[in-house]
Short mmCIF file of C-alpha atoms in Angstrom, two decimals:
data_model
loop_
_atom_site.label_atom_id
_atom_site.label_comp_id
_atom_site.label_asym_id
_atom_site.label_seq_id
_atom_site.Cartn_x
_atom_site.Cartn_y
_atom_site.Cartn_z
CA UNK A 1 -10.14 -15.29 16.61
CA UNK A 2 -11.30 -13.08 19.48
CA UNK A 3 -11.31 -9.84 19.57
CA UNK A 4 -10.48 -7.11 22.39
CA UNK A 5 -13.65 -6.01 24.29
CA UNK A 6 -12.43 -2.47 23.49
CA UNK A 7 -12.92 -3.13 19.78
CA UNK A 8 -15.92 -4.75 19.94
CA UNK A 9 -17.47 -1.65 22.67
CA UNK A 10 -15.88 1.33 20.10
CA UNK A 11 -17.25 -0.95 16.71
CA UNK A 12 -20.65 -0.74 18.74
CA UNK A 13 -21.07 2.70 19.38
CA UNK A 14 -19.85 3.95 15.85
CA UNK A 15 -22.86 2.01 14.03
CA UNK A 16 -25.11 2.95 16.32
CA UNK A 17 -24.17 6.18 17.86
CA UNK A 18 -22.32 7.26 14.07
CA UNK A 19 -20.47 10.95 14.90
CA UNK A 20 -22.36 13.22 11.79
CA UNK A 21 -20.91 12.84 8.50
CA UNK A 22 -18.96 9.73 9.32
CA UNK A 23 -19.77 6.04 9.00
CA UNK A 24 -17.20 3.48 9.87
CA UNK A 25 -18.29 -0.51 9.01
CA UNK A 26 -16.33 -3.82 9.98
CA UNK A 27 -15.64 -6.35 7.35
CA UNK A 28 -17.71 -9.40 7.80
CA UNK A 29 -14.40 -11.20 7.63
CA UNK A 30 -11.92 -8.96 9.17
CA UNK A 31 -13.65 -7.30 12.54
CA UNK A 32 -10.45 -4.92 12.29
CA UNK A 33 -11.22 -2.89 9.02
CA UNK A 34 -13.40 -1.10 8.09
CA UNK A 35 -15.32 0.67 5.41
CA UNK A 36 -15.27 4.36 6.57
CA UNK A 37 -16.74 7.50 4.31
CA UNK A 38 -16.71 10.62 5.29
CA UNK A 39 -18.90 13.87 3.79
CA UNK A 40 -16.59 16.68 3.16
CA UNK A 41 -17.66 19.21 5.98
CA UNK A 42 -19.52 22.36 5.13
CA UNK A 43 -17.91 25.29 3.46
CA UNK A 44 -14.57 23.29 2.68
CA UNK A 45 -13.54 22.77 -0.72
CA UNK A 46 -14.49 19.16 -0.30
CA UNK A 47 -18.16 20.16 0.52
CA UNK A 48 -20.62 18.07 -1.58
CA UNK A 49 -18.42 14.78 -1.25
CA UNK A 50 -18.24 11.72 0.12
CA UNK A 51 -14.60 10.07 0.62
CA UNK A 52 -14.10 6.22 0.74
CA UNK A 53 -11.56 5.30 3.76
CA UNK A 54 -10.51 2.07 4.73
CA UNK A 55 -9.13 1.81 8.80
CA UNK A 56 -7.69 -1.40 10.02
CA UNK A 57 -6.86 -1.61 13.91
CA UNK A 58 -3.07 -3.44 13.66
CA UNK A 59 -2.52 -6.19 16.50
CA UNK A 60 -1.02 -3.80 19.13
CA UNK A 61 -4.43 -1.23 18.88
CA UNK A 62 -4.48 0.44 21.24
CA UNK A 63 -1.11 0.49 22.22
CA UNK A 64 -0.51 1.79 18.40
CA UNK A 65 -2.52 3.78 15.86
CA UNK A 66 -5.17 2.66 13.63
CA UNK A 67 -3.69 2.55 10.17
CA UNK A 68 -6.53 4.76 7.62
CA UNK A 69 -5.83 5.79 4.20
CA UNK A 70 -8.51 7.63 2.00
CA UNK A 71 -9.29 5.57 -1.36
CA UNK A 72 -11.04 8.40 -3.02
CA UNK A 73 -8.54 10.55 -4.88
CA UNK A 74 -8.74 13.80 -3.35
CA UNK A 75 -6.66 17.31 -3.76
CA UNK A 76 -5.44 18.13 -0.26
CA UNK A 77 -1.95 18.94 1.31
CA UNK A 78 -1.65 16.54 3.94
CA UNK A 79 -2.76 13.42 1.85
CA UNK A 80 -1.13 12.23 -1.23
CA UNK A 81 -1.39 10.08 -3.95
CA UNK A 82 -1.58 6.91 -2.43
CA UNK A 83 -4.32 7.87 0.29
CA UNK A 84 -1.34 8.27 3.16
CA UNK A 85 -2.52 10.89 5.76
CA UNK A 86 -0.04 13.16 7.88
CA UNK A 87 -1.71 13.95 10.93
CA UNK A 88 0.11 13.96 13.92
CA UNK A 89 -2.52 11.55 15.94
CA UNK A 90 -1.94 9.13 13.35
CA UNK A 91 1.71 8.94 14.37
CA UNK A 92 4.29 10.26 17.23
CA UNK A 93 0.69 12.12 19.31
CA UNK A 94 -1.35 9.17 19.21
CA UNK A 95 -2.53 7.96 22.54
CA UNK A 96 -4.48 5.10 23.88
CA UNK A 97 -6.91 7.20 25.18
CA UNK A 98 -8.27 8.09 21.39
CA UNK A 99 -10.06 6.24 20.15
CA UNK A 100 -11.57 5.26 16.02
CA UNK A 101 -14.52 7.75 16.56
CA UNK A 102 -11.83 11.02 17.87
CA UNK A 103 -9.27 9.50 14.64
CA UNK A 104 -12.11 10.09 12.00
CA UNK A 105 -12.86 13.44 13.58
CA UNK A 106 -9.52 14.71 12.99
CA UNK A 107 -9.69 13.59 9.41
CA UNK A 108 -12.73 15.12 8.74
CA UNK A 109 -11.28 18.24 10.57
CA UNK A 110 -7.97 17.93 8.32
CA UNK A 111 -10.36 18.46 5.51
CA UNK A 112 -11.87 21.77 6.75
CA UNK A 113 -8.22 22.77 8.20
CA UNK A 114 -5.45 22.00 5.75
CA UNK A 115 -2.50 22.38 6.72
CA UNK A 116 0.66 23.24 3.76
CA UNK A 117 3.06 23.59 6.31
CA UNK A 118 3.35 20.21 7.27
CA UNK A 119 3.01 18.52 3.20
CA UNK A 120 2.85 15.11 2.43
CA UNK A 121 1.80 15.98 -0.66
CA UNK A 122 4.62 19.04 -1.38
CA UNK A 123 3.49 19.66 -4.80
CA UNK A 124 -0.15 20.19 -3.41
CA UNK A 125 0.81 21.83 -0.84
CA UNK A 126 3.44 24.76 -3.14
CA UNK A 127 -0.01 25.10 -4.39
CA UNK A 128 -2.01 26.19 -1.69
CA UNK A 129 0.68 27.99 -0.16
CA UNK A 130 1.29 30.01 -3.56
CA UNK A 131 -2.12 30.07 -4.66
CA UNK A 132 -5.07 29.06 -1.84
CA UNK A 133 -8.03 30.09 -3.95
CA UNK A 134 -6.32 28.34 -7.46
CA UNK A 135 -5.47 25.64 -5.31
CA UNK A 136 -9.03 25.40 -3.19
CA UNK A 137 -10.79 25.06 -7.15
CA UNK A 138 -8.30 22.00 -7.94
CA UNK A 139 -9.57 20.65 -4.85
CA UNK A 140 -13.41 21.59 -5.60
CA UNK A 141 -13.16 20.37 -8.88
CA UNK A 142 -11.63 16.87 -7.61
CA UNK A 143 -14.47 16.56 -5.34
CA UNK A 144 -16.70 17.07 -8.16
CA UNK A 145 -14.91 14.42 -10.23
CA UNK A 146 -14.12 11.76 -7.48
CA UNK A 147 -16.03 12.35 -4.42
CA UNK A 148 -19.86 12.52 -5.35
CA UNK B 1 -3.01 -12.50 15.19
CA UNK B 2 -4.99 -9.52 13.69
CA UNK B 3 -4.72 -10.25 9.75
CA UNK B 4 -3.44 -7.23 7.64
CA UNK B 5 -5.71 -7.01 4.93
CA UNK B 6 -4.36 -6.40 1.46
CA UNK B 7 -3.93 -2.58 0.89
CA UNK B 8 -2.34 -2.07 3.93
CA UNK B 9 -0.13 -4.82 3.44
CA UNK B 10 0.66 -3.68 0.36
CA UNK B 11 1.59 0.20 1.54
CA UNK B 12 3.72 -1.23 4.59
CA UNK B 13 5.70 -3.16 1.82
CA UNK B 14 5.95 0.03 0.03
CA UNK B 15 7.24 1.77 2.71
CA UNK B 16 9.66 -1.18 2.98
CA UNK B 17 10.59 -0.91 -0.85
CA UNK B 18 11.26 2.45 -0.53
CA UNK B 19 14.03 2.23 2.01
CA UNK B 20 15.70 0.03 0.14
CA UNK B 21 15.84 -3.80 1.30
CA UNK B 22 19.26 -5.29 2.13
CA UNK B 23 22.43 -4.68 0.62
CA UNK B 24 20.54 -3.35 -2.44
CA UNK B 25 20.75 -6.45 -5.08
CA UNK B 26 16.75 -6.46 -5.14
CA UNK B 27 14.63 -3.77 -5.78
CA UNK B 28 11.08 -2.88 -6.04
CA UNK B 29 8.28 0.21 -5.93
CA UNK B 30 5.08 0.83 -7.94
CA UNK B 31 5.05 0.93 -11.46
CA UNK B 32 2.95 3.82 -11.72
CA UNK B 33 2.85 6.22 -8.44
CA UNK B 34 -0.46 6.90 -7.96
CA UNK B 35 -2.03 3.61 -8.68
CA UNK B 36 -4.31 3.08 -5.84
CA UNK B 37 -5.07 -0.32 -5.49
CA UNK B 38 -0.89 -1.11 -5.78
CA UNK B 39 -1.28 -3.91 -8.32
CA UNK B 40 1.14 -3.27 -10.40
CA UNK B 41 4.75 -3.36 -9.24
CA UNK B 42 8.90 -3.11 -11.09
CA UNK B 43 11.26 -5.62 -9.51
CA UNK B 44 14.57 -5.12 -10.35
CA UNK B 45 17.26 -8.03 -9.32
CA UNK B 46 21.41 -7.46 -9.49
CA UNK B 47 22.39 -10.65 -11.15
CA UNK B 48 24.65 -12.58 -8.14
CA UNK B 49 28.47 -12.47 -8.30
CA UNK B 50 30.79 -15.36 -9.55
CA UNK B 51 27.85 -16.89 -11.76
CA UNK B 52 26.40 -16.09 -15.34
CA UNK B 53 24.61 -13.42 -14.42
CA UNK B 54 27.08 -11.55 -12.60
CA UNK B 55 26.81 -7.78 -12.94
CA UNK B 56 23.93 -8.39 -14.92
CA UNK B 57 20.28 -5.97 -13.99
CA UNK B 58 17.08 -7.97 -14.29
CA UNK B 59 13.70 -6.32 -14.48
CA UNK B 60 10.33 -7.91 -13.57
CA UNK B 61 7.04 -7.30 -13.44
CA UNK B 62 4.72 -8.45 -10.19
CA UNK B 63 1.11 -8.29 -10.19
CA UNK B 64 -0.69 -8.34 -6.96
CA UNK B 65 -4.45 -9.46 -7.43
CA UNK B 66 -7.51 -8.51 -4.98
CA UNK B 67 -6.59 -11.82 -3.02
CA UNK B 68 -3.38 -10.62 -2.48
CA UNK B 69 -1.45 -11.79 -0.08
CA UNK B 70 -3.80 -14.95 0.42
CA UNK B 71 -2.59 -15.70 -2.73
CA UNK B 72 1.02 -14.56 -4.19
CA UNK B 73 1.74 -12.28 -6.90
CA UNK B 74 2.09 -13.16 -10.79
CA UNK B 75 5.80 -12.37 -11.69
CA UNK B 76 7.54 -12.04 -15.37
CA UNK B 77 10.64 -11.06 -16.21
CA UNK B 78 11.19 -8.58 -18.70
CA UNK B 79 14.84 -9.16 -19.21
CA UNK B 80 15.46 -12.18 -20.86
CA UNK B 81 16.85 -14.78 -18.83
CA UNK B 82 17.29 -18.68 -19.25
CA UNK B 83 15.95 -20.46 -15.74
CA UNK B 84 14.09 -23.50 -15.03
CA UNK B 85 11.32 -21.64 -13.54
CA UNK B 86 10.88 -18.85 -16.44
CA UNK B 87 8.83 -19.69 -19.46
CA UNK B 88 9.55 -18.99 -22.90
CA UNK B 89 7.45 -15.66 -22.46
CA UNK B 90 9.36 -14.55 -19.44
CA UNK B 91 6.55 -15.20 -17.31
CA UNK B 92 7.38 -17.19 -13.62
CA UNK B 93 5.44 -20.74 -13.19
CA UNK B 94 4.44 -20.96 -9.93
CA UNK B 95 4.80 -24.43 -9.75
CA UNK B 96 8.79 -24.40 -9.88
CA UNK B 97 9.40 -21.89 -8.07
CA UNK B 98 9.05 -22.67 -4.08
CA UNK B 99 8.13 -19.48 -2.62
CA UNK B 100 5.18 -19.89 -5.15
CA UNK B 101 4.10 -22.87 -5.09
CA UNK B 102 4.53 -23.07 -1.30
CA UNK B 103 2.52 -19.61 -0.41
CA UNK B 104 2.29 -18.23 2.84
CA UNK B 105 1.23 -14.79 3.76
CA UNK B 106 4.31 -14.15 5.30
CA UNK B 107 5.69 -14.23 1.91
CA UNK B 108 6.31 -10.66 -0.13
CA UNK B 109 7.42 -9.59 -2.81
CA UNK B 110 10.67 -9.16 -1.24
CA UNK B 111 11.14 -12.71 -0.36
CA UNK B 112 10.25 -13.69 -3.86
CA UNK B 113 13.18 -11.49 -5.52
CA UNK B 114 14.92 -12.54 -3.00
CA UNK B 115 14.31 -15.99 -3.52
CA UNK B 116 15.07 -15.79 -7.38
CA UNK B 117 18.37 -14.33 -6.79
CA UNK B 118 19.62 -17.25 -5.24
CA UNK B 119 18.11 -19.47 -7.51
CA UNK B 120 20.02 -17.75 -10.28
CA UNK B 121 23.37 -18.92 -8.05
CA UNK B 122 22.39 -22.20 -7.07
CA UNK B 123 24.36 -24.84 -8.58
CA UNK B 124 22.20 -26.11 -11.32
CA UNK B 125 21.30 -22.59 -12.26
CA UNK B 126 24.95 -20.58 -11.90
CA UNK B 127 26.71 -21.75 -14.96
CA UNK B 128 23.05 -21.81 -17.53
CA UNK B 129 23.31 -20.12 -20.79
CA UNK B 130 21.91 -16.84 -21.00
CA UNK B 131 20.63 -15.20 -23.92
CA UNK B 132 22.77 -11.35 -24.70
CA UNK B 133 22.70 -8.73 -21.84
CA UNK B 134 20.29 -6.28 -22.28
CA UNK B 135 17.42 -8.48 -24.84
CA UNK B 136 13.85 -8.13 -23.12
CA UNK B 137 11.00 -10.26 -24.03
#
């Protein structure tokens, strides 16, 4: 099975140029998913964590999205229960010109930025909206229990 | 052809599920909402029309495994129901049923209600006893 030049330059440069606080690994059997964890950035509630990821690049990549869903449970707006992410590069603003590297950098930016207006997760979201600072312990205290 | 692996598989059938598949006669969705690794999943199958199990609502119960969907599901009803491919605990042999036995990863979990359904109105199958409406395993 051979596999786009593209994927193989961007797999490349994300082991060995890694963006900080992001790692992204191919399976050894599947050169289109990957392993990705990401370290909750720096005076978010997520600080002090490290969330499991999986990415797989679908046939059509680039032409569509990469498909990522977080596997660690995690208290946030935009994700919900199952992992699913709403971020608008994941969907109708995605471009060929992004790339896996700019995708994981908008997740890790969701994290610092979340955003209730747009829920996946509504009853998350009622929370921060209602409550930020209740709502930014939940999501502390998940990244205590899940995330380290 | 880039090969889906299993979790995302598994959330684009979801996705699927959740639209509702069809004319509605089959169902199906996560037993439990926030379960992860989607292993465990409810079928639910309208009994066909003109048969014994007209107007009749089957439930099952469909494991996917890690190997998932190199290798298919385990499926049980929990309605009782009197086929050739249900054992006496409810539970589906693989061998006699051909969506089973014959695996491909093209196969879902849509194509095996799907599948079962029109087993339950095939000829041999249409007219079988059935134990009372309603009795689960």
């Amino acid at each position: 099975m051979s596999l786009p030049k593209r994927i193989i330059k961007e797999t490349e440069r994300l082991v060995n140029d890694p963006a900080p606080g992001i790692s992204a690994v191919p399976h050894d059997d599947n050169l289109r998913y990957f392993d990705v964890a990401i370290t909750g950035p720096e005076g978010s509630p997520f600080e002090g964590g490290i969330f499991k990821l999986e990415l797989f690049l679908p046939e059509e990549y680039p032409m569509s999205p990469p498909k990522v869903r977080f596997l660690t449970k995690i208290y946030h707006p935009n994700i919900d229960k199952l992992g699913r992410i709403c971020l608008d590069i994941l969907k109708e603003k995605w471009s060929p010109a992004l790339q896996i590297r700019t995708v994981l950098l908008s997740v890790q930016a969701l994290l610092s930025s979340p955003n209730p207006d747009d829920p996946l997760a509504t009853d998350v979201a009622k929370h921060y909206k209602e409550d930020e600072k209740g709502a930014q312990n939940v999501s502390r205290e998940w990244t205590r229990q899940y995330a380290s | 052809m880039a090969r889906v692996p299993r979790n995302f598989r598994l959330l684009e059938e979801l996705e699927k599920g959740e639209k509702g598949i069809g004319d509605g006669s089959c169902s199906y969705g996560l037993e439990d909402s926030d379960d992860i690794l989607m292993s465990h999943w409810n079928g639910t199958i309208i009994g066909p029309g003109h048969t014994v199990h007209e107007n009749r609502i089957y439930s099952l119960k469909i494991y996917c495994g890690d190997s998932y969907p190199d290798r298919p599901p385990t499926i049980a009803f929990l309605s009782r129901v009197n086929l050739p491919f249900v054992q006496v605990d409810g539970k589906v042999d693989p061998n006699k049923l051909s969506v089973l036995a014959n695996w491909s990863r093209n196969s879902s979990i849509e194509t095996i209600l799907v599948e079962i359904r029109r087993e339950m109105a095939s000829f041999n199958n249409r007219k079988l006893p059935q134990p009372p409406e309603g009795s689960v395993y």
